mmCIF file of C-alpha atoms in Angstrom:
data_model
loop_
_atom_site.group_PDB
_atom_site.id
_atom_site.type_symbol
_atom_site.label_atom_id
_atom_site.label_comp_id
_atom_site.label_asym_id
_atom_site.label_seq_id
_atom_site.Cartn_x
_atom_site.Cartn_y
_atom_site.Cartn_z
ATOM 1 C CA UNK A 1484 1.408 -72.688 32.378
ATOM 2 C CA UNK A 1485 0.604 -76.233 31.210
ATOM 3 C CA UNK A 1486 2.608 -77.524 28.253
ATOM 4 C CA UNK A 1487 0.403 -78.706 25.390
ATOM 5 C CA UNK A 1488 2.122 -81.867 24.148
ATOM 6 C CA UNK A 1489 0.120 -81.921 20.933
ATOM 7 C CA UNK A 1490 1.341 -78.444 20.040
ATOM 8 C CA UNK A 1491 4.861 -79.476 21.020
ATOM 9 C CA UNK A 1492 4.749 -82.326 18.522
ATOM 10 C CA UNK A 1493 3.437 -79.927 15.884
ATOM 11 C CA UNK A 1494 6.344 -77.617 16.647
ATOM 12 C CA UNK A 1495 8.844 -80.492 16.267
ATOM 13 C CA UNK A 1496 7.410 -81.404 12.888
ATOM 14 C CA UNK A 1497 7.835 -77.852 11.581
ATOM 15 C CA UNK A 1498 11.323 -77.603 13.091
ATOM 16 C CA UNK A 1499 12.405 -80.830 11.421
ATOM 17 C CA UNK A 1500 10.873 -80.107 7.992
ATOM 18 C CA UNK A 1501 11.589 -76.341 8.063
ATOM 19 C CA UNK A 1502 8.406 -76.020 6.031
ATOM 20 C CA UNK A 1503 4.776 -75.707 7.171
ATOM 21 C CA UNK A 1504 3.365 -77.481 4.129
ATOM 22 C CA UNK A 1505 5.599 -80.552 4.415
ATOM 23 C CA UNK A 1506 5.101 -80.663 8.181
ATOM 24 C CA UNK A 1507 1.328 -80.538 7.752
ATOM 25 C CA UNK A 1508 1.494 -83.423 5.279
ATOM 26 C CA UNK A 1509 3.567 -85.482 7.720
ATOM 27 C CA UNK A 1510 1.043 -84.758 10.490
ATOM 28 C CA UNK A 1511 -1.973 -85.431 8.220
ATOM 29 C CA UNK A 1512 -3.539 -82.072 9.002
ATOM 30 C CA UNK A 1513 -4.289 -78.987 6.924
ATOM 31 C CA UNK A 1514 -1.561 -76.358 6.695
ATOM 32 C CA UNK A 1515 -3.818 -73.496 7.978
ATOM 33 C CA UNK A 1516 -4.658 -75.601 11.036
ATOM 34 C CA UNK A 1517 -0.956 -76.215 11.712
ATOM 35 C CA UNK A 1518 -0.140 -72.525 11.309
ATOM 36 C CA UNK A 1519 -2.866 -71.554 13.785
ATOM 37 C CA UNK A 1520 -1.659 -74.147 16.296
ATOM 38 C CA UNK A 1521 1.925 -72.895 16.104
ATOM 39 C CA UNK A 1522 0.775 -69.273 16.527
ATOM 40 C CA UNK A 1523 -1.275 -70.288 19.559
ATOM 41 C CA UNK A 1524 1.725 -72.202 20.960
ATOM 42 C CA UNK A 1525 3.949 -69.141 20.580
ATOM 43 C CA UNK A 1526 1.370 -67.003 22.381
ATOM 44 C CA UNK A 1527 1.147 -69.531 25.224
ATOM 45 C CA UNK A 1528 4.927 -69.602 25.591
ATOM 46 C CA UNK A 1529 5.310 -65.864 25.174
ATOM 47 C CA UNK A 1530 8.095 -66.347 22.634
ATOM 48 C CA UNK A 1531 8.405 -66.463 18.876
ATOM 49 C CA UNK A 1532 9.651 -69.894 17.795
ATOM 50 C CA UNK A 1533 10.128 -69.415 14.054
ATOM 51 C CA UNK A 1534 11.326 -66.714 11.729
ATOM 52 C CA UNK A 1535 9.082 -66.979 8.671
ATOM 53 C CA UNK A 1536 9.742 -65.682 5.163
ATOM 54 C CA UNK A 1537 8.099 -66.539 1.873
ATOM 55 C CA UNK A 1538 10.874 -69.025 1.146
ATOM 56 C CA UNK A 1539 12.073 -70.402 4.473
ATOM 57 C CA UNK A 1540 11.199 -71.198 8.074
ATOM 58 C CA UNK A 1541 14.055 -70.922 10.588
ATOM 59 C CA UNK A 1542 14.227 -71.415 14.336
ATOM 60 C CA UNK A 1543 14.631 -68.379 16.551
ATOM 61 C CA UNK A 1544 16.948 -68.670 19.596
ATOM 62 C CA UNK A 1545 13.879 -69.528 21.699
ATOM 63 C CA UNK A 1546 12.802 -72.069 19.093
ATOM 64 C CA UNK A 1547 16.249 -73.659 19.039
ATOM 65 C CA UNK A 1548 16.218 -73.966 22.823
ATOM 66 C CA UNK A 1549 12.816 -75.641 22.752
ATOM 67 C CA UNK A 1550 13.979 -77.926 19.944
ATOM 68 C CA UNK A 1551 16.939 -78.986 22.112
ATOM 69 C CA UNK A 1552 14.724 -79.582 25.153
ATOM 70 C CA UNK A 1553 11.780 -81.245 23.403
ATOM 71 C CA UNK A 1554 13.239 -84.750 22.877
ATOM 72 C CA UNK A 1555 13.822 -85.118 26.615
ATOM 73 C CA UNK A 1556 10.265 -83.988 27.336
ATOM 74 C CA UNK A 1557 8.632 -86.306 24.825
ATOM 75 C CA UNK A 1558 10.836 -89.233 25.862
ATOM 76 C CA UNK A 1559 9.873 -88.903 29.530
ATOM 77 C CA UNK A 1560 6.176 -88.643 28.650
ATOM 78 C CA UNK A 1561 6.263 -91.575 26.212
ATOM 79 C CA UNK A 1562 8.132 -93.729 28.731
ATOM 80 C CA UNK A 1563 5.692 -92.876 31.514
ATOM 81 C CA UNK A 1564 2.693 -93.694 29.297
ATOM 82 C CA UNK A 1565 4.251 -97.007 28.287
ATOM 83 C CA UNK A 1566 4.751 -97.960 31.914
ATOM 84 C CA UNK A 1567 1.192 -96.965 32.772
ATOM 85 C CA UNK A 1568 -0.121 -99.191 29.975
ATOM 86 C CA UNK A 1569 2.098 -102.072 31.107
ATOM 87 C CA UNK A 1570 0.879 -101.704 34.685
ATOM 88 C CA UNK A 1571 -2.707 -101.654 33.446
ATOM 89 C CA UNK A 1572 -2.100 -104.951 31.656
ATOM 90 C CA UNK A 1573 -0.410 -106.409 34.721
ATOM 91 C CA UNK A 1574 3.000 -106.576 33.044
ATOM 92 C CA UNK A 1575 6.274 -106.291 34.946
ATOM 93 C CA UNK A 1576 9.273 -105.214 32.888
ATOM 94 C CA UNK A 1577 12.908 -104.332 33.580
ATOM 95 C CA UNK A 1578 14.966 -102.387 31.020
ATOM 96 C CA UNK A 1579 18.730 -102.924 31.240
ATOM 97 C CA UNK A 1580 21.048 -100.454 29.471
ATOM 98 C CA UNK A 1581 24.656 -101.287 28.590
ATOM 99 C CA UNK A 1582 27.617 -99.335 27.252
ATOM 100 C CA UNK A 1583 29.298 -100.332 23.969
ATOM 101 C CA UNK A 1584 31.427 -103.440 24.368
ATOM 102 C CA UNK A 1585 30.041 -104.462 27.767
ATOM 103 C CA UNK A 1586 28.064 -107.710 27.917
ATOM 104 C CA UNK A 1587 25.272 -108.171 30.446
ATOM 105 C CA UNK A 1588 23.691 -111.368 29.083
ATOM 106 C CA UNK A 1589 25.057 -113.650 31.844
ATOM 107 C CA UNK A 1590 23.495 -111.437 34.508
ATOM 108 C CA UNK A 1591 20.180 -111.321 32.643
ATOM 109 C CA UNK A 1592 20.098 -115.120 32.369
ATOM 110 C CA UNK A 1593 20.740 -115.487 36.087
ATOM 111 C CA UNK A 1594 18.086 -112.896 36.925
ATOM 112 C CA UNK A 1595 15.485 -114.456 34.626
ATOM 113 C CA UNK A 1596 16.090 -117.868 36.184
ATOM 114 C CA UNK A 1597 15.071 -116.438 39.564
ATOM 115 C CA UNK A 1598 12.394 -114.030 38.333
ATOM 116 C CA UNK A 1599 10.745 -115.543 35.240
ATOM 117 C CA UNK A 1600 7.655 -113.395 35.819
ATOM 118 C CA UNK A 1601 9.571 -110.191 34.902
ATOM 119 C CA UNK A 1602 10.163 -109.407 31.234
ATOM 120 C CA UNK A 1603 13.612 -108.065 30.345
ATOM 121 C CA UNK A 1604 14.419 -105.529 27.632
ATOM 122 C CA UNK A 1605 17.964 -104.454 26.737
ATOM 123 C CA UNK A 1606 18.935 -100.921 25.742
ATOM 124 C CA UNK A 1607 22.241 -100.449 23.832
ATOM 125 C CA UNK A 1608 23.682 -97.066 24.765
ATOM 126 C CA UNK A 1609 25.067 -94.715 22.149
ATOM 127 C CA UNK A 1610 28.500 -93.419 23.103
ATOM 128 C CA UNK A 1611 27.227 -89.897 23.810
ATOM 129 C CA UNK A 1612 24.328 -90.982 26.062
ATOM 130 C CA UNK A 1613 26.195 -92.569 28.963
ATOM 131 C CA UNK A 1614 23.766 -92.204 31.935
ATOM 132 C CA UNK A 1615 20.952 -90.262 30.191
ATOM 133 C CA UNK A 1616 18.505 -93.192 29.771
ATOM 134 C CA UNK A 1617 18.648 -93.858 33.519
ATOM 135 C CA UNK A 1618 17.639 -90.257 34.162
ATOM 136 C CA UNK A 1619 14.846 -89.916 31.620
ATOM 137 C CA UNK A 1620 13.256 -93.278 32.392
ATOM 138 C CA UNK A 1621 14.143 -95.232 29.261
ATOM 139 C CA UNK A 1622 16.125 -97.735 31.370
ATOM 140 C CA UNK A 1623 15.833 -98.916 34.968
ATOM 141 C CA UNK A 1624 19.418 -100.083 35.470
ATOM 142 C CA UNK A 1625 22.648 -99.806 33.515
ATOM 143 C CA UNK A 1626 25.984 -101.558 33.055
ATOM 144 C CA UNK A 1627 28.139 -98.496 32.426
ATOM 145 C CA UNK A 1628 31.695 -97.410 31.887
ATOM 146 C CA UNK A 1629 33.192 -94.423 33.723
ATOM 147 C CA UNK A 1630 33.329 -91.501 33.669
ATOM 148 C CA UNK A 1631 29.784 -90.133 33.822
ATOM 149 C CA UNK A 1632 27.809 -87.878 36.137
ATOM 150 C CA UNK A 1633 26.976 -89.999 39.208
ATOM 151 C CA UNK A 1634 24.761 -87.366 40.868
ATOM 152 C CA UNK A 1635 21.425 -88.915 41.757
ATOM 153 C CA UNK A 1636 22.564 -92.407 40.819
ATOM 154 C CA UNK A 1637 23.428 -95.387 42.979
ATOM 155 C CA UNK A 1638 26.523 -97.075 41.545
ATOM 156 C CA UNK A 1639 28.128 -100.433 42.302
ATOM 157 C CA UNK A 1640 31.747 -100.873 41.100
ATOM 158 C CA UNK A 1641 32.156 -104.003 38.996
ATOM 159 C CA UNK A 1642 35.626 -103.994 37.476
ATOM 160 C CA UNK A 1643 38.314 -102.214 35.494
ATOM 161 C CA UNK A 1644 39.298 -102.378 31.838
ATOM 162 C CA UNK A 1645 42.609 -101.719 30.172
ATOM 163 C CA UNK A 1646 42.790 -99.473 27.112
ATOM 164 C CA UNK A 1647 44.156 -100.418 23.727
ATOM 165 C CA UNK A 1648 45.326 -98.361 20.778
ATOM 166 C CA UNK A 1649 43.390 -98.993 17.585
ATOM 167 C CA UNK A 1650 45.622 -98.706 14.488
ATOM 168 C CA UNK A 1651 45.344 -99.597 10.804
ATOM 169 C CA UNK A 1652 47.349 -102.702 9.924
ATOM 170 C CA UNK A 1653 49.558 -100.569 7.670
ATOM 171 C CA UNK A 1654 50.638 -98.290 10.538
ATOM 172 C CA UNK A 1655 54.400 -98.314 11.374
ATOM 173 C CA UNK A 1656 53.583 -99.245 14.983
ATOM 174 C CA UNK A 1657 51.248 -102.099 14.085
ATOM 175 C CA UNK A 1658 53.979 -104.730 14.431
ATOM 176 C CA UNK A 1659 54.824 -103.847 18.038
ATOM 177 C CA UNK A 1660 53.781 -106.304 20.813
ATOM 178 C CA UNK A 1661 52.574 -103.388 22.977
ATOM 179 C CA UNK A 1662 52.813 -99.603 23.195
ATOM 180 C CA UNK A 1663 53.329 -96.822 25.718
ATOM 181 C CA UNK A 1664 51.826 -93.346 25.701
ATOM 182 C CA UNK A 1665 55.187 -91.976 24.570
ATOM 183 C CA UNK A 1666 55.017 -94.163 21.442
ATOM 184 C CA UNK A 1667 51.787 -92.389 20.470
ATOM 185 C CA UNK A 1668 53.033 -88.824 20.858
ATOM 186 C CA UNK A 1669 52.405 -86.854 17.696
ATOM 187 C CA UNK A 1670 49.900 -89.380 16.353
ATOM 188 C CA UNK A 1671 46.568 -87.925 15.143
ATOM 189 C CA UNK A 1672 44.022 -89.169 17.673
ATOM 190 C CA UNK A 1673 40.364 -89.344 16.682
ATOM 191 C CA UNK A 1674 38.321 -88.034 19.589
ATOM 192 C CA UNK A 1675 35.588 -85.448 20.125
ATOM 193 C CA UNK A 1676 38.176 -82.675 20.368
ATOM 194 C CA UNK A 1677 39.657 -83.424 16.945
ATOM 195 C CA UNK A 1678 37.028 -85.223 14.862
ATOM 196 C CA UNK A 1679 33.752 -86.188 16.428
ATOM 197 C CA UNK A 1680 31.990 -89.233 14.994
ATOM 198 C CA UNK A 1681 28.364 -90.311 15.219
ATOM 199 C CA UNK A 1682 29.136 -93.969 15.925
ATOM 200 C CA UNK A 1683 31.940 -96.368 16.732
ATOM 201 C CA UNK A 1684 31.524 -97.942 13.302
ATOM 202 C CA UNK A 1685 32.297 -94.580 11.734
ATOM 203 C CA UNK A 1686 35.325 -94.098 13.987
ATOM 204 C CA UNK A 1687 36.816 -97.478 13.114
ATOM 205 C CA UNK A 1688 36.164 -96.927 9.403
ATOM 206 C CA UNK A 1689 38.132 -93.676 9.596
ATOM 207 C CA UNK A 1690 40.976 -95.395 11.435
ATOM 208 C CA UNK A 1691 41.117 -98.206 8.879
ATOM 209 C CA UNK A 1692 41.356 -95.609 6.101
ATOM 210 C CA UNK A 1693 44.380 -93.982 7.758
ATOM 211 C CA UNK A 1694 42.683 -90.880 9.184
ATOM 212 C CA UNK A 1695 44.091 -91.382 12.701
ATOM 213 C CA UNK A 1696 44.178 -93.715 15.692
ATOM 214 C CA UNK A 1697 42.063 -94.066 18.835
ATOM 215 C CA UNK A 1698 42.342 -95.315 22.405
ATOM 216 C CA UNK A 1699 39.403 -97.512 23.362
ATOM 217 C CA UNK A 1700 38.545 -99.902 26.226
ATOM 218 C CA UNK A 1701 39.526 -103.492 25.469
ATOM 219 C CA UNK A 1702 35.917 -104.737 25.446
ATOM 220 C CA UNK A 1703 35.041 -102.208 22.732
ATOM 221 C CA UNK A 1704 37.946 -103.455 20.617
ATOM 222 C CA UNK A 1705 36.817 -107.047 21.128
ATOM 223 C CA UNK A 1706 33.318 -106.175 19.887
ATOM 224 C CA UNK A 1707 34.540 -104.412 16.741
ATOM 225 C CA UNK A 1708 37.201 -106.707 15.346
ATOM 226 C CA UNK A 1709 38.058 -106.409 11.679
ATOM 227 C CA UNK A 1710 41.010 -107.609 9.566
ATOM 228 C CA UNK A 1711 42.241 -104.147 8.601
ATOM 229 C CA UNK A 1712 42.718 -102.998 12.224
ATOM 230 C CA UNK A 1713 45.169 -103.900 14.977
ATOM 231 C CA UNK A 1714 44.580 -103.343 18.705
ATOM 232 C CA UNK A 1715 47.654 -102.971 20.909
ATOM 233 C CA UNK A 1716 47.746 -102.667 24.681
ATOM 234 C CA UNK A 1717 48.960 -99.274 25.948
ATOM 235 C CA UNK A 1718 50.844 -100.395 29.031
ATOM 236 C CA UNK A 1719 50.791 -97.085 30.924
ATOM 237 C CA UNK A 1720 47.232 -95.995 30.059
ATOM 238 C CA UNK A 1721 45.016 -95.656 33.162
ATOM 239 C CA UNK A 1722 42.311 -98.338 33.381
ATOM 240 C CA UNK A 1723 38.625 -97.546 32.931
ATOM 241 C CA UNK A 1724 36.171 -98.486 35.687
ATOM 242 C CA UNK A 1725 32.912 -100.316 35.002
ATOM 243 C CA UNK A 1726 29.876 -100.315 37.267
ATOM 244 C CA UNK A 1727 26.195 -101.050 37.644
ATOM 245 C CA UNK A 1728 24.008 -97.991 38.127
ATOM 246 C CA UNK A 1729 20.397 -97.168 38.916
ATOM 247 C CA UNK A 1730 18.526 -94.011 39.981
ATOM 248 C CA UNK A 1731 18.723 -93.413 43.725
ATOM 249 C CA UNK A 1732 14.941 -93.059 43.913
ATOM 250 C CA UNK A 1733 14.183 -96.251 41.986
ATOM 251 C CA UNK A 1734 16.151 -99.082 43.587
ATOM 252 C CA UNK A 1735 13.351 -101.169 45.055
ATOM 253 C CA UNK A 1736 11.989 -104.541 43.988
ATOM 254 C CA UNK A 1737 13.197 -105.766 40.575
ATOM 255 C CA UNK A 1738 15.979 -103.164 40.289
ATOM 256 C CA UNK A 1739 17.434 -104.047 43.694
ATOM 257 C CA UNK A 1740 17.292 -107.765 42.915
ATOM 258 C CA UNK A 1741 18.966 -107.244 39.533
ATOM 259 C CA UNK A 1742 21.764 -105.178 41.087
ATOM 260 C CA UNK A 1743 22.453 -107.927 43.635
ATOM 261 C CA UNK A 1744 22.470 -110.722 41.064
ATOM 262 C CA UNK A 1745 24.393 -108.786 38.401
ATOM 263 C CA UNK A 1746 27.051 -107.704 40.900
ATOM 264 C CA UNK A 1747 27.765 -111.318 41.801
ATOM 265 C CA UNK A 1748 27.856 -112.374 38.159
ATOM 266 C CA UNK A 1749 29.834 -109.517 36.616
ATOM 267 C CA UNK A 1750 32.539 -108.976 39.220
ATOM 268 C CA UNK A 1751 35.779 -110.891 38.603
ATOM 269 C CA UNK A 1752 35.375 -112.829 41.858
ATOM 270 C CA UNK A 1753 31.722 -113.652 41.103
ATOM 271 C CA UNK A 1754 30.142 -116.543 39.235
ATOM 272 C CA UNK A 1755 31.401 -115.234 35.895
ATOM 273 C CA UNK A 1756 33.503 -112.410 34.538
ATOM 274 C CA UNK A 1757 32.117 -110.962 31.306
ATOM 275 C CA UNK A 1758 33.803 -107.579 31.518
ATOM 276 C CA UNK A 1759 36.470 -108.201 28.903
ATOM 277 C CA UNK A 1760 38.312 -110.995 27.066
ATOM 278 C CA UNK A 1761 41.555 -112.374 28.513
ATOM 279 C CA UNK A 1762 44.326 -109.778 28.498
ATOM 280 C CA UNK A 1763 46.481 -109.973 25.384
ATOM 281 C CA UNK A 1764 49.100 -107.517 24.193
ATOM 282 C CA UNK A 1765 47.944 -107.799 20.565
ATOM 283 C CA UNK A 1766 44.385 -108.268 19.327
ATOM 284 C CA UNK A 1767 43.673 -108.654 15.611
ATOM 285 C CA UNK A 1768 39.964 -108.789 14.809
ATOM 286 C CA UNK A 1769 37.591 -110.013 12.161
ATOM 287 C CA UNK A 1770 34.125 -108.474 11.965
ATOM 288 C CA UNK A 1771 32.592 -105.341 13.501
ATOM 289 C CA UNK A 1772 29.868 -106.028 16.034
ATOM 290 C CA UNK A 1773 26.519 -104.417 16.838
ATOM 291 C CA UNK A 1774 27.116 -102.902 20.280
ATOM 292 C CA UNK A 1775 26.453 -99.312 19.236
ATOM 293 C CA UNK A 1776 24.150 -98.834 16.236
ATOM 294 C CA UNK A 1777 25.065 -95.959 13.879
ATOM 295 C CA UNK A 1778 23.305 -92.668 14.408
ATOM 296 C CA UNK A 1779 22.697 -90.148 11.679
ATOM 297 C CA UNK A 1780 22.828 -87.107 13.911
ATOM 298 C CA UNK A 1781 25.339 -86.196 16.614
ATOM 299 C CA UNK A 1782 24.474 -84.529 19.911
ATOM 300 C CA UNK A 1783 26.293 -81.419 21.046
ATOM 301 C CA UNK A 1784 27.644 -81.654 24.591
ATOM 302 C CA UNK A 1785 29.565 -79.359 26.874
ATOM 303 C CA UNK A 1786 33.347 -79.724 27.034
ATOM 304 C CA UNK A 1787 33.413 -81.849 30.166
ATOM 305 C CA UNK A 1788 30.931 -84.273 28.687
ATOM 306 C CA UNK A 1789 32.971 -84.507 25.501
ATOM 307 C CA UNK A 1790 36.105 -85.370 27.440
ATOM 308 C CA UNK A 1791 34.165 -88.001 29.393
ATOM 309 C CA UNK A 1792 33.049 -89.594 26.148
ATOM 310 C CA UNK A 1793 36.670 -89.986 25.043
ATOM 311 C CA UNK A 1794 37.809 -91.597 28.265
ATOM 312 C CA UNK A 1795 34.775 -93.769 28.794
ATOM 313 C CA UNK A 1796 33.576 -94.901 25.388
ATOM 314 C CA UNK A 1797 36.227 -94.186 22.849
ATOM 315 C CA UNK A 1798 33.830 -91.804 21.071
#
């Protein structure tokens, strides 16, 4: 069957509002029209999407599954349409994604100097997304931090980052010059297994208020400095790899050229090294940065993905 995108958007409106009347108002259509469209959509899919009562509208298991899948569908379609419109206007655009704390501006400057005819957009990755925008078309190339699923992606190793422990300044360990993993045994660690957060800002606010500690890559700590936190090197923590990545089936032209230029710029032996600030055992910060904007809603992931988020992004 063909998926009716208009009906899918109607479905999303009802699922978000949990009310046909409010959804109809948001869509600027009459409620009876919306009800008929949803009924027709359910018949086309062969599944009931909502459980309706006089007081509430709830998702059925089939409706919940569609609600989980729908954002990926609409994102791919919207991205494809945007690219079609850009091609129709003769525009050439490259979207570069980057993980929290990683800085790709030097590579973009070098690329733009050689290819001024190509417009560049940047895409800050949320900690839970990792490689997703490369797969759904929102970004053409990414500057990422391991681990993530590399299947279907071409990756170019760039460097390695040390990890630091993020502690409130009042913590008993805050005065140490450096720490080991043994020093942190028994400490409450904020990660997705203990207390998942929707943003790095939220995580650091919890740490500053004494709710726990976290291990994060050094570049993340450098981007979120604040006076009530201390960042100490964990000397025996395994380093985190950074890399450039692009879909295997989309590495021609601008993407290939960007990978070549960015590799030379971002690797330590290249023209510049923007992976992380100089190694210091103790980092005391000032103001939180903007690398990962706050998100109101968190995404559920399978256990392996959750563990990857901890190791790779400090989420």
